Each structure stands twice: as structure tokens, then as C-alpha cells.
């Protein structure tokens, strides 16, 4: 009986697989790459700006690799997906892609040969892009230096390596509607909404995912997870004690905000690229997100001020807090207890949103791996303590920081989180340089 059921199940899966295969999109005819001189300089320049806003280099430029030649490994719950080569190389890149093929990939998640792209490529956001902006991105990429480089094979668990199943994902989550301005909002707000929701794909990290990997539409901007980091909410559910304003968000998105600090982890590359984007575009994004987060209230300021003036937690009742306080005094206070007098520190750690998060991951990433700023650039610098502190000491320190600087309950099982993150490579880079190809085009 069990064998018959197994055989029947395999037959059903085979039929479904064959059916989905036939539903694959049609291939588009390969073309010769248009000469770079055929693209208007204005289109190339705008494409460079859009590529910076979309943070394209983060997924398509490997560490120490050639710009846009692919090879970036993106870890997902379903396995590892590698960023592809999007230079105009005819054999390993998009050199034989027409503008039509490029637009189809951006809006439908289908490559030139008709294969479904995995939604790690955020085409579910790019589908909202205006045609002129897609053309500008095409102009920018097709004028990059061709690089012959084949991305490594994806490593996905069964059955996720079977591309036709993406058809089902699209049916659930792909909304092909273009962006429509809200007539009740300002031009700046609408421009910011367009950039944040479409090209910037902010919700890809800052919105929680469903069990099938799609963004939960009922919890838009409620916070999510990105490459082992907690991505804070971008709406009124933000737990931050330091209120966000449009000016504060603008400063943060460009480099550093005196009230909140600077970006670390995956967000660092985003802010580094936005530093080279047009001011009007970044201010529009900040205005849109600030409205989603709501205006600062008097109670917010009172809460913030109270936390900044908070007394030391009572270590006599909890020995772990006493031990964590000792670690803080020995390893952290020299810079973080100066009231912001040390360059690139904020007056109080109570102003850092990550301490108020539901998980300690961001705090542990920074404590363990430190913060690096590229050579020759101005920015934060903090050593990592993975080799200097034991997992228990790091856990005690995190518990102390949570109790000392927030009004949130203790994080559960912090030491287990320390051991999990301890073995991960450092991603705490607060200010990666703007991609060279983008900067060259902007200049």
C-alpha cells in the first residue's frame, strides 16, 4: 500500500513538473550589444544614479571582483543563490540581451532564454518601475566594461532548484501593477514612495516574510531579516527610543546621523551608494519613510531622555548584569560613555535602534566582528571582541546593554545566539565606498 502511494505521488509530481516546464516563458532572440556611443550620456548618467539607489552592485559585484561581473553569494533559507554577471559580455553576461529582454527580466523575472529568475532578484519590486528608468538602467549596464565571468552554480535544497516552481511563487506574490502616484500627497512624497517601493526595494528586507518566502502584505515595513541581521521597522511599529525625522533619515541614508549613528551590516552598502545619489532623490526617500514612521511625539522625547539618564541596573539582584557591567566598563566605556565626544559615537547607546530589537543579532554582530571603515575614508572604527571575550562574557554584555539602555524585556537565550553568530564572517562595514563604475558615470 505504501509503495503504491509513493508511486502515485511520484507520478503526480512528474506530471506537475512537465506541465510547469511547458509553462516556461519563450526565449527572446539574441542580439548584438548596442555600441556604447548609441546611448545618450544623460540616459547613462541617470542609469548610474538609479543603480546607486537600487544598490545593484551589492548583489552583482563580488568582494574584490570586477564591477557587475557577479559571483556574490546570497544565503537564503532555501540555499545559496549567486548574483549574475550583468556586464555586456556576450557569453557570460547580458551582451546579447535586447532592451526588451532586459525589461522582461526586470518586470517579470524571466531571463532572455526564458528561465525563471529566483525572487532573490527583487523583480517583484522592479515591476513597478517606469519604462524610462528601465531604459536608463539598461543604458548604464550596457556601457560598462564587459567582463567574462560565469557565476558559480546555485546551491539550493530540493525542490527549490527546480526553477518552474517560481511560477507558483509569482502567482502568489507578483503584482505587475505599475506605481501610481497618490494625488493627495506631495510630489516629493510620491517620488520617494516610487524610489523606496520600486527601485530601492526597501520592503525586501524591512518586511517580514511568509512561510513561502514572499513579503507579508499585512505587515508592510514591520521589520524583517537580511543576511543574518535584523532589519528594523520603517513605520510606526519602530521600537526606537530616538524619534526619526526626515532630516535624520536623510543624514543616516547618506552617511551618519548624530542622533542615531550610521549603518552597519548589509545596510552599509546601501548608504554608501546613496551617498553618491542625487540629494533630491535621497531627500524624497527620507520624506516618504519619515511619514510612514509618524511624526515625533512629546512622549517619544520624554522616553528617550529618561533612558539616556537611566541609572545602572542593580547587579546585586542579577550577577549576569554585574558581570556585563564590568565588561562594558573595561571594553566599551572608554568610547561609549563620553556623551558622544568620541568621533562617530552618539551621546548614549539608548539612541541605537538595534538595542530595542526583538533579537540581539545586530548587537552581537558588532560586538563580535567590530566595525570597519575603508582605508582613507572617515567613519566609525571599532575592534571586534570575538577573540577577546568568551561567549558567556559577550552574552552578559548584551544583557547589560539591554537592561541599562532600554525599557525592553531581556533577550532570551543570548549565549546561544552568540555561538551562532560567532562563526559568521564579519559584515559590520559601516561605510563601503561608492561603486567605482557608478561614481565614474556620476562624475
mmCIF file of C-alpha atoms in Angstrom, residues 41-443:
data_model
loop_
_atom_site.group_PDB
_atom_site.id
_atom_site.type_symbol
_atom_site.label_atom_id
_atom_site.label_comp_id
_atom_site.label_asym_id
_atom_site.label_seq_id
_atom_site.Cartn_x
_atom_site.Cartn_y
_atom_site.Cartn_z
ATOM 1 C CA UNK A 41 25.018 60.492 -21.972
ATOM 2 C CA UNK A 42 22.026 61.730 -19.993
ATOM 3 C CA UNK A 43 20.490 58.243 -20.001
ATOM 4 C CA UNK A 44 23.754 56.656 -18.859
ATOM 5 C CA UNK A 45 24.118 59.197 -16.078
ATOM 6 C CA UNK A 46 20.569 58.675 -14.847
ATOM 7 C CA UNK A 47 21.081 54.933 -15.055
ATOM 8 C CA UNK A 48 24.142 55.286 -12.830
ATOM 9 C CA UNK A 49 22.103 57.245 -10.300
ATOM 10 C CA UNK A 50 19.332 54.650 -10.383
ATOM 11 C CA UNK A 51 21.837 51.815 -9.970
ATOM 12 C CA UNK A 52 23.153 53.552 -6.859
ATOM 13 C CA UNK A 53 19.649 53.961 -5.426
ATOM 14 C CA UNK A 54 18.862 50.325 -6.208
ATOM 15 C CA UNK A 55 22.147 49.147 -4.624
ATOM 16 C CA UNK A 56 22.689 46.951 -7.691
ATOM 17 C CA UNK A 57 26.402 46.473 -7.045
ATOM 18 C CA UNK A 58 25.815 44.694 -3.720
ATOM 19 C CA UNK A 59 24.390 41.599 -5.414
ATOM 20 C CA UNK A 60 26.244 41.822 -8.719
ATOM 21 C CA UNK A 61 29.798 42.720 -7.639
ATOM 22 C CA UNK A 62 31.750 40.153 -5.628
ATOM 23 C CA UNK A 63 34.227 41.295 -2.949
ATOM 24 C CA UNK A 64 37.401 42.404 -4.760
ATOM 25 C CA UNK A 65 35.675 41.481 -8.039
ATOM 26 C CA UNK A 66 35.091 43.396 -11.255
ATOM 27 C CA UNK A 67 32.084 45.736 -11.209
ATOM 28 C CA UNK A 68 28.825 43.970 -12.045
ATOM 29 C CA UNK A 69 30.559 40.716 -13.008
ATOM 30 C CA UNK A 70 28.500 38.715 -10.489
ATOM 31 C CA UNK A 71 29.562 35.962 -8.138
ATOM 32 C CA UNK A 72 28.098 37.347 -4.894
ATOM 33 C CA UNK A 73 26.787 34.534 -2.682
ATOM 34 C CA UNK A 74 23.417 35.328 -1.132
ATOM 35 C CA UNK A 75 22.413 32.991 1.682
ATOM 36 C CA UNK A 76 18.675 32.298 1.851
ATOM 37 C CA UNK A 77 16.543 29.889 3.895
ATOM 38 C CA UNK A 78 16.393 27.730 0.759
ATOM 39 C CA UNK A 79 20.108 27.613 -0.041
ATOM 40 C CA UNK A 80 22.718 29.803 -1.704
ATOM 41 C CA UNK A 81 21.952 31.919 -4.771
ATOM 42 C CA UNK A 82 24.706 33.717 -6.672
ATOM 43 C CA UNK A 83 24.433 37.142 -8.248
ATOM 44 C CA UNK A 84 24.813 37.006 -12.006
ATOM 45 C CA UNK A 85 27.101 38.808 -14.431
ATOM 46 C CA UNK A 86 25.259 41.865 -15.771
ATOM 47 C CA UNK A 87 28.114 43.362 -17.775
ATOM 48 C CA UNK A 88 27.699 43.406 -21.588
ATOM 49 C CA UNK A 89 29.870 40.341 -22.091
ATOM 50 C CA UNK A 90 28.170 38.372 -24.898
ATOM 51 C CA UNK A 91 28.788 34.903 -23.473
ATOM 52 C CA UNK A 92 28.596 35.168 -19.678
ATOM 53 C CA UNK A 93 26.791 38.482 -19.216
ATOM 54 C CA UNK A 94 23.890 40.312 -20.839
ATOM 55 C CA UNK A 95 25.699 41.378 -24.013
ATOM 56 C CA UNK A 96 23.166 39.554 -26.202
ATOM 57 C CA UNK A 97 20.148 40.938 -24.361
ATOM 58 C CA UNK A 98 17.908 43.410 -26.125
ATOM 59 C CA UNK A 99 16.218 46.227 -24.249
ATOM 60 C CA UNK A 100 13.048 44.113 -24.423
ATOM 61 C CA UNK A 101 14.782 41.145 -22.778
ATOM 62 C CA UNK A 102 16.176 43.380 -20.037
ATOM 63 C CA UNK A 103 12.766 44.933 -19.362
ATOM 64 C CA UNK A 104 11.160 41.478 -19.175
ATOM 65 C CA UNK A 105 13.708 40.366 -16.578
ATOM 66 C CA UNK A 106 13.117 43.490 -14.512
ATOM 67 C CA UNK A 107 9.332 43.296 -14.606
ATOM 68 C CA UNK A 108 8.555 39.578 -14.891
ATOM 69 C CA UNK A 109 11.615 37.814 -13.507
ATOM 70 C CA UNK A 110 12.373 35.928 -16.739
ATOM 71 C CA UNK A 111 15.799 35.927 -18.416
ATOM 72 C CA UNK A 112 16.451 36.147 -22.153
ATOM 73 C CA UNK A 113 16.414 32.378 -22.558
ATOM 74 C CA UNK A 114 13.023 32.096 -20.848
ATOM 75 C CA UNK A 115 14.222 30.795 -17.477
ATOM 76 C CA UNK A 116 12.509 31.967 -14.320
ATOM 77 C CA UNK A 117 14.700 34.101 -12.091
ATOM 78 C CA UNK A 118 14.624 33.421 -8.376
ATOM 79 C CA UNK A 119 12.895 36.188 -6.400
ATOM 80 C CA UNK A 120 16.132 36.881 -4.533
ATOM 81 C CA UNK A 121 16.352 39.229 -7.515
ATOM 82 C CA UNK A 122 13.638 41.679 -6.403
ATOM 83 C CA UNK A 123 11.694 41.864 -9.668
ATOM 84 C CA UNK A 124 8.503 41.898 -7.612
ATOM 85 C CA UNK A 125 9.538 45.485 -6.775
ATOM 86 C CA UNK A 126 11.141 46.386 -10.103
ATOM 87 C CA UNK A 127 7.921 45.568 -11.926
ATOM 88 C CA UNK A 128 6.659 48.957 -10.674
ATOM 89 C CA UNK A 129 9.441 50.858 -12.473
ATOM 90 C CA UNK A 130 8.646 53.311 -15.227
ATOM 91 C CA UNK A 131 9.809 52.346 -18.705
ATOM 92 C CA UNK A 132 12.155 55.296 -18.968
ATOM 93 C CA UNK A 133 14.015 54.266 -15.815
ATOM 94 C CA UNK A 134 14.398 50.692 -17.031
ATOM 95 C CA UNK A 135 15.822 52.052 -20.276
ATOM 96 C CA UNK A 136 18.271 54.216 -18.311
ATOM 97 C CA UNK A 137 19.449 51.221 -16.266
ATOM 98 C CA UNK A 138 19.899 49.268 -19.492
ATOM 99 C CA UNK A 139 21.957 52.119 -20.941
ATOM 100 C CA UNK A 140 24.156 52.214 -17.842
ATOM 101 C CA UNK A 141 24.813 48.466 -17.729
ATOM 102 C CA UNK A 142 25.412 48.140 -21.462
ATOM 103 C CA UNK A 143 28.105 50.821 -21.264
ATOM 104 C CA UNK A 144 30.076 49.047 -18.520
ATOM 105 C CA UNK A 145 33.287 47.205 -19.267
ATOM 106 C CA UNK A 146 32.443 43.654 -20.465
ATOM 107 C CA UNK A 147 33.812 41.004 -18.135
ATOM 108 C CA UNK A 148 33.934 37.318 -18.976
ATOM 109 C CA UNK A 149 32.881 35.664 -15.720
ATOM 110 C CA UNK A 150 30.464 32.845 -15.014
ATOM 111 C CA UNK A 151 28.687 32.934 -11.662
ATOM 112 C CA UNK A 152 29.016 29.783 -9.520
ATOM 113 C CA UNK A 153 26.149 27.332 -9.599
ATOM 114 C CA UNK A 154 23.366 27.969 -7.110
ATOM 115 C CA UNK A 155 23.190 25.522 -4.216
ATOM 116 C CA UNK A 156 19.510 25.102 -3.343
ATOM 117 C CA UNK A 157 17.813 22.364 -1.367
ATOM 118 C CA UNK A 158 15.311 20.112 -3.117
ATOM 119 C CA UNK A 159 12.904 21.041 -4.656
ATOM 120 C CA UNK A 160 13.893 24.725 -4.829
ATOM 121 C CA UNK A 161 16.449 24.127 -7.560
ATOM 122 C CA UNK A 162 13.583 23.339 -9.966
ATOM 123 C CA UNK A 163 13.043 26.772 -11.483
ATOM 124 C CA UNK A 164 9.467 26.254 -12.774
ATOM 125 C CA UNK A 165 8.174 26.268 -9.196
ATOM 126 C CA UNK A 166 8.811 30.022 -9.254
ATOM 127 C CA UNK A 167 5.660 30.203 -11.401
ATOM 128 C CA UNK A 168 3.663 29.315 -8.290
ATOM 129 C CA UNK A 169 5.541 31.920 -6.256
ATOM 130 C CA UNK A 170 4.737 34.559 -8.865
ATOM 131 C CA UNK A 171 1.084 33.592 -8.766
ATOM 132 C CA UNK A 172 1.078 34.227 -5.018
ATOM 133 C CA UNK A 173 3.256 37.327 -4.756
ATOM 134 C CA UNK A 174 3.968 39.060 -8.080
ATOM 135 C CA UNK A 175 1.768 42.117 -8.576
ATOM 136 C CA UNK A 176 2.518 43.522 -12.037
ATOM 137 C CA UNK A 177 0.818 46.870 -11.439
ATOM 138 C CA UNK A 178 2.944 49.934 -12.149
ATOM 139 C CA UNK A 179 3.462 52.584 -9.498
ATOM 140 C CA UNK A 180 0.621 55.060 -9.256
ATOM 141 C CA UNK A 181 1.150 58.412 -7.513
ATOM 142 C CA UNK A 182 -1.169 59.330 -4.659
ATOM 143 C CA UNK A 183 -2.881 62.587 -5.702
ATOM 144 C CA UNK A 184 -3.369 63.548 -2.051
ATOM 145 C CA UNK A 185 0.395 63.584 -1.403
ATOM 146 C CA UNK A 186 3.162 65.970 -2.420
ATOM 147 C CA UNK A 187 5.405 65.442 -5.427
ATOM 148 C CA UNK A 188 8.339 64.783 -3.108
ATOM 149 C CA UNK A 189 6.395 62.131 -1.166
ATOM 150 C CA UNK A 190 5.306 60.388 -4.359
ATOM 151 C CA UNK A 191 8.828 60.449 -5.749
ATOM 152 C CA UNK A 192 10.144 58.976 -2.509
ATOM 153 C CA UNK A 193 7.419 56.314 -2.485
ATOM 154 C CA UNK A 194 8.323 55.348 -6.055
ATOM 155 C CA UNK A 195 12.046 55.067 -5.290
ATOM 156 C CA UNK A 196 11.571 53.236 -1.971
ATOM 157 C CA UNK A 197 8.894 50.802 -3.110
ATOM 158 C CA UNK A 198 10.181 50.101 -6.629
ATOM 159 C CA UNK A 199 13.880 50.574 -7.297
ATOM 160 C CA UNK A 200 15.042 50.761 -3.666
ATOM 161 C CA UNK A 201 13.007 47.620 -2.797
ATOM 162 C CA UNK A 202 13.142 48.600 0.888
ATOM 163 C CA UNK A 203 10.391 46.144 1.785
ATOM 164 C CA UNK A 204 12.533 43.216 0.627
ATOM 165 C CA UNK A 205 14.467 43.491 3.892
ATOM 166 C CA UNK A 206 12.211 45.570 6.122
ATOM 167 C CA UNK A 207 9.026 43.498 5.719
ATOM 168 C CA UNK A 208 8.590 40.047 7.315
ATOM 169 C CA UNK A 209 8.273 37.041 5.016
ATOM 170 C CA UNK A 210 5.567 34.416 4.839
ATOM 171 C CA UNK A 211 6.255 30.684 5.037
ATOM 172 C CA UNK A 212 6.677 30.630 1.229
ATOM 173 C CA UNK A 213 9.210 33.461 1.161
ATOM 174 C CA UNK A 214 7.005 36.311 -0.033
ATOM 175 C CA UNK A 215 6.636 39.638 1.731
ATOM 176 C CA UNK A 216 3.670 39.699 4.075
ATOM 177 C CA UNK A 217 1.358 42.430 2.694
ATOM 178 C CA UNK A 218 -0.365 42.709 6.068
ATOM 179 C CA UNK A 219 2.885 43.713 7.749
ATOM 180 C CA UNK A 220 4.472 46.097 5.244
ATOM 181 C CA UNK A 221 7.627 47.713 6.689
ATOM 182 C CA UNK A 222 7.126 45.929 10.037
ATOM 183 C CA UNK A 223 10.745 44.792 10.068
ATOM 184 C CA UNK A 224 12.449 41.704 8.709
ATOM 185 C CA UNK A 225 15.711 39.788 8.401
ATOM 186 C CA UNK A 226 18.549 40.369 5.927
ATOM 187 C CA UNK A 227 21.675 38.222 5.703
ATOM 188 C CA UNK A 228 21.770 37.434 9.394
ATOM 189 C CA UNK A 229 20.820 40.948 10.532
ATOM 190 C CA UNK A 230 17.570 42.317 11.924
ATOM 191 C CA UNK A 231 16.123 44.962 9.583
ATOM 192 C CA UNK A 232 14.176 47.422 11.794
ATOM 193 C CA UNK A 233 10.599 48.503 11.044
ATOM 194 C CA UNK A 234 10.162 51.551 8.821
ATOM 195 C CA UNK A 235 6.774 52.500 10.192
ATOM 196 C CA UNK A 236 5.103 53.359 13.478
ATOM 197 C CA UNK A 237 5.973 49.935 14.932
ATOM 198 C CA UNK A 238 9.620 51.012 15.231
ATOM 199 C CA UNK A 239 10.808 50.352 18.814
ATOM 200 C CA UNK A 240 13.451 53.100 18.614
ATOM 201 C CA UNK A 241 13.551 55.453 21.578
ATOM 202 C CA UNK A 242 15.178 58.142 19.427
ATOM 203 C CA UNK A 243 12.495 59.607 17.126
ATOM 204 C CA UNK A 244 13.231 59.613 13.411
ATOM 205 C CA UNK A 245 12.721 62.725 11.299
ATOM 206 C CA UNK A 246 13.069 63.321 7.574
ATOM 207 C CA UNK A 247 16.318 65.227 8.173
ATOM 208 C CA UNK A 248 17.657 62.473 10.431
ATOM 209 C CA UNK A 249 16.800 59.796 7.886
ATOM 210 C CA UNK A 250 18.436 61.818 5.121
ATOM 211 C CA UNK A 251 21.649 62.144 7.135
ATOM 212 C CA UNK A 252 21.593 58.441 8.004
ATOM 213 C CA UNK A 253 20.978 57.379 4.394
ATOM 214 C CA UNK A 254 23.883 59.500 3.191
ATOM 215 C CA UNK A 255 26.430 58.645 5.877
ATOM 216 C CA UNK A 256 25.902 59.449 9.560
ATOM 217 C CA UNK A 257 23.138 60.850 11.758
ATOM 218 C CA UNK A 258 24.280 62.414 15.019
ATOM 219 C CA UNK A 259 21.144 61.147 16.802
ATOM 220 C CA UNK A 260 21.138 57.543 15.525
ATOM 221 C CA UNK A 261 24.616 56.761 14.239
ATOM 222 C CA UNK A 262 25.431 55.070 10.956
ATOM 223 C CA UNK A 263 24.540 51.927 9.065
ATOM 224 C CA UNK A 264 26.256 48.588 9.591
ATOM 225 C CA UNK A 265 25.838 45.166 8.032
ATOM 226 C CA UNK A 266 24.000 44.904 4.689
ATOM 227 C CA UNK A 267 22.629 48.430 5.083
ATOM 228 C CA UNK A 268 26.150 49.874 4.959
ATOM 229 C CA UNK A 269 26.466 49.309 1.222
ATOM 230 C CA UNK A 270 23.049 50.891 0.699
ATOM 231 C CA UNK A 271 24.034 54.116 2.447
ATOM 232 C CA UNK A 272 27.433 54.146 0.730
ATOM 233 C CA UNK A 273 25.733 54.084 -2.660
ATOM 234 C CA UNK A 274 23.087 56.615 -1.634
ATOM 235 C CA UNK A 275 25.917 58.957 -0.655
ATOM 236 C CA UNK A 276 26.590 59.302 -4.382
ATOM 237 C CA UNK A 277 22.955 59.575 -5.452
ATOM 238 C CA UNK A 278 21.269 62.935 -6.132
ATOM 239 C CA UNK A 279 20.293 64.813 -2.989
ATOM 240 C CA UNK A 280 16.724 65.314 -4.211
ATOM 241 C CA UNK A 281 16.241 61.561 -4.611
ATOM 242 C CA UNK A 282 17.560 60.718 -1.139
ATOM 243 C CA UNK A 283 15.547 63.502 0.492
ATOM 244 C CA UNK A 284 12.420 62.188 -1.219
ATOM 245 C CA UNK A 285 13.045 58.681 0.152
ATOM 246 C CA UNK A 286 13.625 60.139 3.623
ATOM 247 C CA UNK A 287 10.421 62.182 3.440
ATOM 248 C CA UNK A 288 8.373 59.137 2.438
ATOM 249 C CA UNK A 289 9.797 56.838 5.121
ATOM 250 C CA UNK A 290 9.561 59.540 7.798
ATOM 251 C CA UNK A 291 5.851 59.903 7.153
ATOM 252 C CA UNK A 292 5.425 56.138 7.375
ATOM 253 C CA UNK A 293 7.131 56.257 10.782
ATOM 254 C CA UNK A 294 4.922 59.081 12.020
ATOM 255 C CA UNK A 295 5.830 62.492 13.463
ATOM 256 C CA UNK A 296 7.851 62.603 16.704
ATOM 257 C CA UNK A 297 5.621 62.932 19.755
ATOM 258 C CA UNK A 298 6.395 64.634 23.086
ATOM 259 C CA UNK A 299 6.171 61.252 24.788
ATOM 260 C CA UNK A 300 8.886 59.929 22.471
ATOM 261 C CA UNK A 301 11.284 62.641 23.619
ATOM 262 C CA UNK A 302 10.426 62.079 27.289
ATOM 263 C CA UNK A 303 11.044 58.362 26.889
ATOM 264 C CA UNK A 304 14.368 58.964 25.125
ATOM 265 C CA UNK A 305 15.553 61.450 27.741
ATOM 266 C CA UNK A 306 14.580 59.087 30.532
ATOM 267 C CA UNK A 307 16.541 56.225 29.036
ATOM 268 C CA UNK A 308 19.597 58.380 28.440
ATOM 269 C CA UNK A 309 19.556 59.357 32.120
ATOM 270 C CA UNK A 310 18.821 55.831 33.323
ATOM 271 C CA UNK A 311 20.749 54.561 36.348
ATOM 272 C CA UNK A 312 22.922 51.481 36.377
ATOM 273 C CA UNK A 313 20.923 48.236 36.706
ATOM 274 C CA UNK A 314 21.073 46.556 40.119
ATOM 275 C CA UNK A 315 23.802 43.956 39.742
ATOM 276 C CA UNK A 316 23.198 42.634 43.257
ATOM 277 C CA UNK A 317 19.936 41.071 42.070
ATOM 278 C CA UNK A 318 21.342 39.669 38.841
ATOM 279 C CA UNK A 319 25.016 38.606 38.789
ATOM 280 C CA UNK A 320 24.934 38.451 34.972
ATOM 281 C CA UNK A 321 24.233 42.191 34.839
ATOM 282 C CA UNK A 322 27.098 42.859 37.237
ATOM 283 C CA UNK A 323 29.444 40.798 35.067
ATOM 284 C CA UNK A 324 28.162 42.516 31.907
ATOM 285 C CA UNK A 325 28.646 45.931 33.506
ATOM 286 C CA UNK A 326 32.247 45.059 34.279
ATOM 287 C CA UNK A 327 32.842 44.034 30.664
ATOM 288 C CA UNK A 328 31.243 47.291 29.496
ATOM 289 C CA UNK A 329 33.498 49.374 31.727
ATOM 290 C CA UNK A 330 36.580 47.529 30.571
ATOM 291 C CA UNK A 331 35.890 47.241 26.839
ATOM 292 C CA UNK A 332 33.288 49.824 25.841
ATOM 293 C CA UNK A 333 33.010 52.788 28.204
ATOM 294 C CA UNK A 334 36.194 54.485 27.016
ATOM 295 C CA UNK A 335 34.389 55.436 23.790
ATOM 296 C CA UNK A 336 30.690 54.961 24.530
ATOM 297 C CA UNK A 337 30.483 56.713 27.892
ATOM 298 C CA UNK A 338 31.870 60.040 26.662
ATOM 299 C CA UNK A 339 28.490 61.531 25.788
ATOM 300 C CA UNK A 340 29.264 61.473 22.090
ATOM 301 C CA UNK A 341 32.608 63.274 22.424
ATOM 302 C CA UNK A 342 34.433 60.399 20.750
ATOM 303 C CA UNK A 343 34.140 60.844 16.962
ATOM 304 C CA UNK A 344 31.406 58.760 15.334
ATOM 305 C CA UNK A 345 29.662 57.864 18.560
ATOM 306 C CA UNK A 346 26.244 59.039 19.728
ATOM 307 C CA UNK A 347 25.674 60.606 23.162
ATOM 308 C CA UNK A 348 24.033 57.443 24.519
ATOM 309 C CA UNK A 349 23.653 53.866 23.377
ATOM 310 C CA UNK A 350 19.953 54.331 24.162
ATOM 311 C CA UNK A 351 19.793 56.095 20.775
ATOM 312 C CA UNK A 352 20.701 52.947 18.809
ATOM 313 C CA UNK A 353 17.591 51.203 17.465
ATOM 314 C CA UNK A 354 19.237 47.753 17.440
ATOM 315 C CA UNK A 355 19.287 47.570 21.246
ATOM 316 C CA UNK A 356 15.473 47.729 21.174
ATOM 317 C CA UNK A 357 15.058 44.955 18.594
ATOM 318 C CA UNK A 358 13.331 41.610 19.228
ATOM 319 C CA UNK A 359 16.622 39.722 18.771
ATOM 320 C CA UNK A 360 20.193 40.561 19.826
ATOM 321 C CA UNK A 361 21.724 39.687 16.443
ATOM 322 C CA UNK A 362 22.752 43.196 15.349
ATOM 323 C CA UNK A 363 24.352 43.991 18.689
ATOM 324 C CA UNK A 364 26.197 40.682 18.729
ATOM 325 C CA UNK A 365 27.408 41.123 15.133
ATOM 326 C CA UNK A 366 29.015 44.429 16.052
ATOM 327 C CA UNK A 367 30.445 43.277 19.382
ATOM 328 C CA UNK A 368 31.916 40.113 17.885
ATOM 329 C CA UNK A 369 33.070 41.350 14.491
ATOM 330 C CA UNK A 370 33.583 45.061 15.070
ATOM 331 C CA UNK A 371 33.105 47.947 12.667
ATOM 332 C CA UNK A 372 35.474 48.719 9.812
ATOM 333 C CA UNK A 373 35.747 51.771 7.597
ATOM 334 C CA UNK A 374 37.587 51.519 4.266
ATOM 335 C CA UNK A 375 41.140 52.806 4.284
ATOM 336 C CA UNK A 376 41.319 56.523 3.611
ATOM 337 C CA UNK A 377 37.647 57.134 4.455
ATOM 338 C CA UNK A 378 36.285 58.864 7.543
ATOM 339 C CA UNK A 379 33.931 56.826 9.677
ATOM 340 C CA UNK A 380 33.466 54.648 12.755
ATOM 341 C CA UNK A 381 36.134 52.183 13.797
ATOM 342 C CA UNK A 382 35.574 49.557 16.451
ATOM 343 C CA UNK A 383 37.519 46.360 17.190
ATOM 344 C CA UNK A 384 35.762 43.024 17.274
ATOM 345 C CA UNK A 385 35.856 41.051 20.518
ATOM 346 C CA UNK A 386 35.267 37.542 19.203
ATOM 347 C CA UNK A 387 38.788 36.523 20.224
ATOM 348 C CA UNK A 388 38.978 38.633 23.375
ATOM 349 C CA UNK A 389 35.711 37.727 25.116
ATOM 350 C CA UNK A 390 34.156 34.349 25.802
ATOM 351 C CA UNK A 391 30.610 33.608 24.592
ATOM 352 C CA UNK A 392 29.416 33.955 28.191
ATOM 353 C CA UNK A 393 31.046 37.370 28.548
ATOM 354 C CA UNK A 394 29.503 38.602 25.290
ATOM 355 C CA UNK A 395 26.113 37.324 26.428
ATOM 356 C CA UNK A 396 26.489 39.098 29.775
ATOM 357 C CA UNK A 397 27.490 42.313 27.993
ATOM 358 C CA UNK A 398 24.460 42.140 25.673
ATOM 359 C CA UNK A 399 22.161 41.520 28.647
ATOM 360 C CA UNK A 400 23.669 44.515 30.449
ATOM 361 C CA UNK A 401 23.282 46.827 27.434
ATOM 362 C CA UNK A 402 19.655 45.796 27.045
ATOM 363 C CA UNK A 403 18.908 46.411 30.730
ATOM 364 C CA UNK A 404 20.960 49.613 31.028
ATOM 365 C CA UNK A 405 19.863 51.448 27.883
ATOM 366 C CA UNK A 406 16.375 50.195 27.016
ATOM 367 C CA UNK A 407 12.971 49.643 28.547
ATOM 368 C CA UNK A 408 12.532 46.308 26.760
ATOM 369 C CA UNK A 409 12.428 42.824 28.356
ATOM 370 C CA UNK A 410 15.614 40.724 28.372
ATOM 371 C CA UNK A 411 16.539 38.821 25.225
ATOM 372 C CA UNK A 412 16.099 35.067 25.709
ATOM 373 C CA UNK A 413 18.960 32.585 25.248
ATOM 374 C CA UNK A 414 21.554 35.192 24.260
ATOM 375 C CA UNK A 415 24.524 32.849 24.663
ATOM 376 C CA UNK A 416 23.085 30.503 22.018
ATOM 377 C CA UNK A 417 22.816 33.476 19.658
ATOM 378 C CA UNK A 418 26.427 34.397 20.429
ATOM 379 C CA UNK A 419 27.623 30.924 19.474
ATOM 380 C CA UNK A 420 25.575 31.015 16.259
ATOM 381 C CA UNK A 421 26.865 34.413 15.141
ATOM 382 C CA UNK A 422 30.418 33.880 16.349
ATOM 383 C CA UNK A 423 31.232 31.677 13.375
ATOM 384 C CA UNK A 424 29.780 34.015 10.763
ATOM 385 C CA UNK A 425 32.062 36.267 8.685
ATOM 386 C CA UNK A 426 32.083 39.938 9.595
ATOM 387 C CA UNK A 427 29.599 42.107 7.758
ATOM 388 C CA UNK A 428 29.802 45.129 10.060
ATOM 389 C CA UNK A 429 31.167 47.551 7.472
ATOM 390 C CA UNK A 430 29.558 50.956 8.033
ATOM 391 C CA UNK A 431 30.755 52.883 5.001
ATOM 392 C CA UNK A 432 31.685 50.921 1.909
ATOM 393 C CA UNK A 433 32.962 53.131 -0.919
ATOM 394 C CA UNK A 434 30.550 54.100 -3.683
ATOM 395 C CA UNK A 435 30.880 51.690 -6.579
ATOM 396 C CA UNK A 436 33.618 52.943 -8.895
ATOM 397 C CA UNK A 437 31.617 52.491 -12.083
ATOM 398 C CA UNK A 438 28.687 54.423 -10.641
ATOM 399 C CA UNK A 439 30.943 57.206 -9.412
ATOM 400 C CA UNK A 440 32.689 57.463 -12.774
ATOM 401 C CA UNK A 441 29.361 57.853 -14.537
ATOM 402 C CA UNK A 442 28.198 60.417 -11.993
ATOM 403 C CA UNK A 443 31.398 62.426 -12.471
#
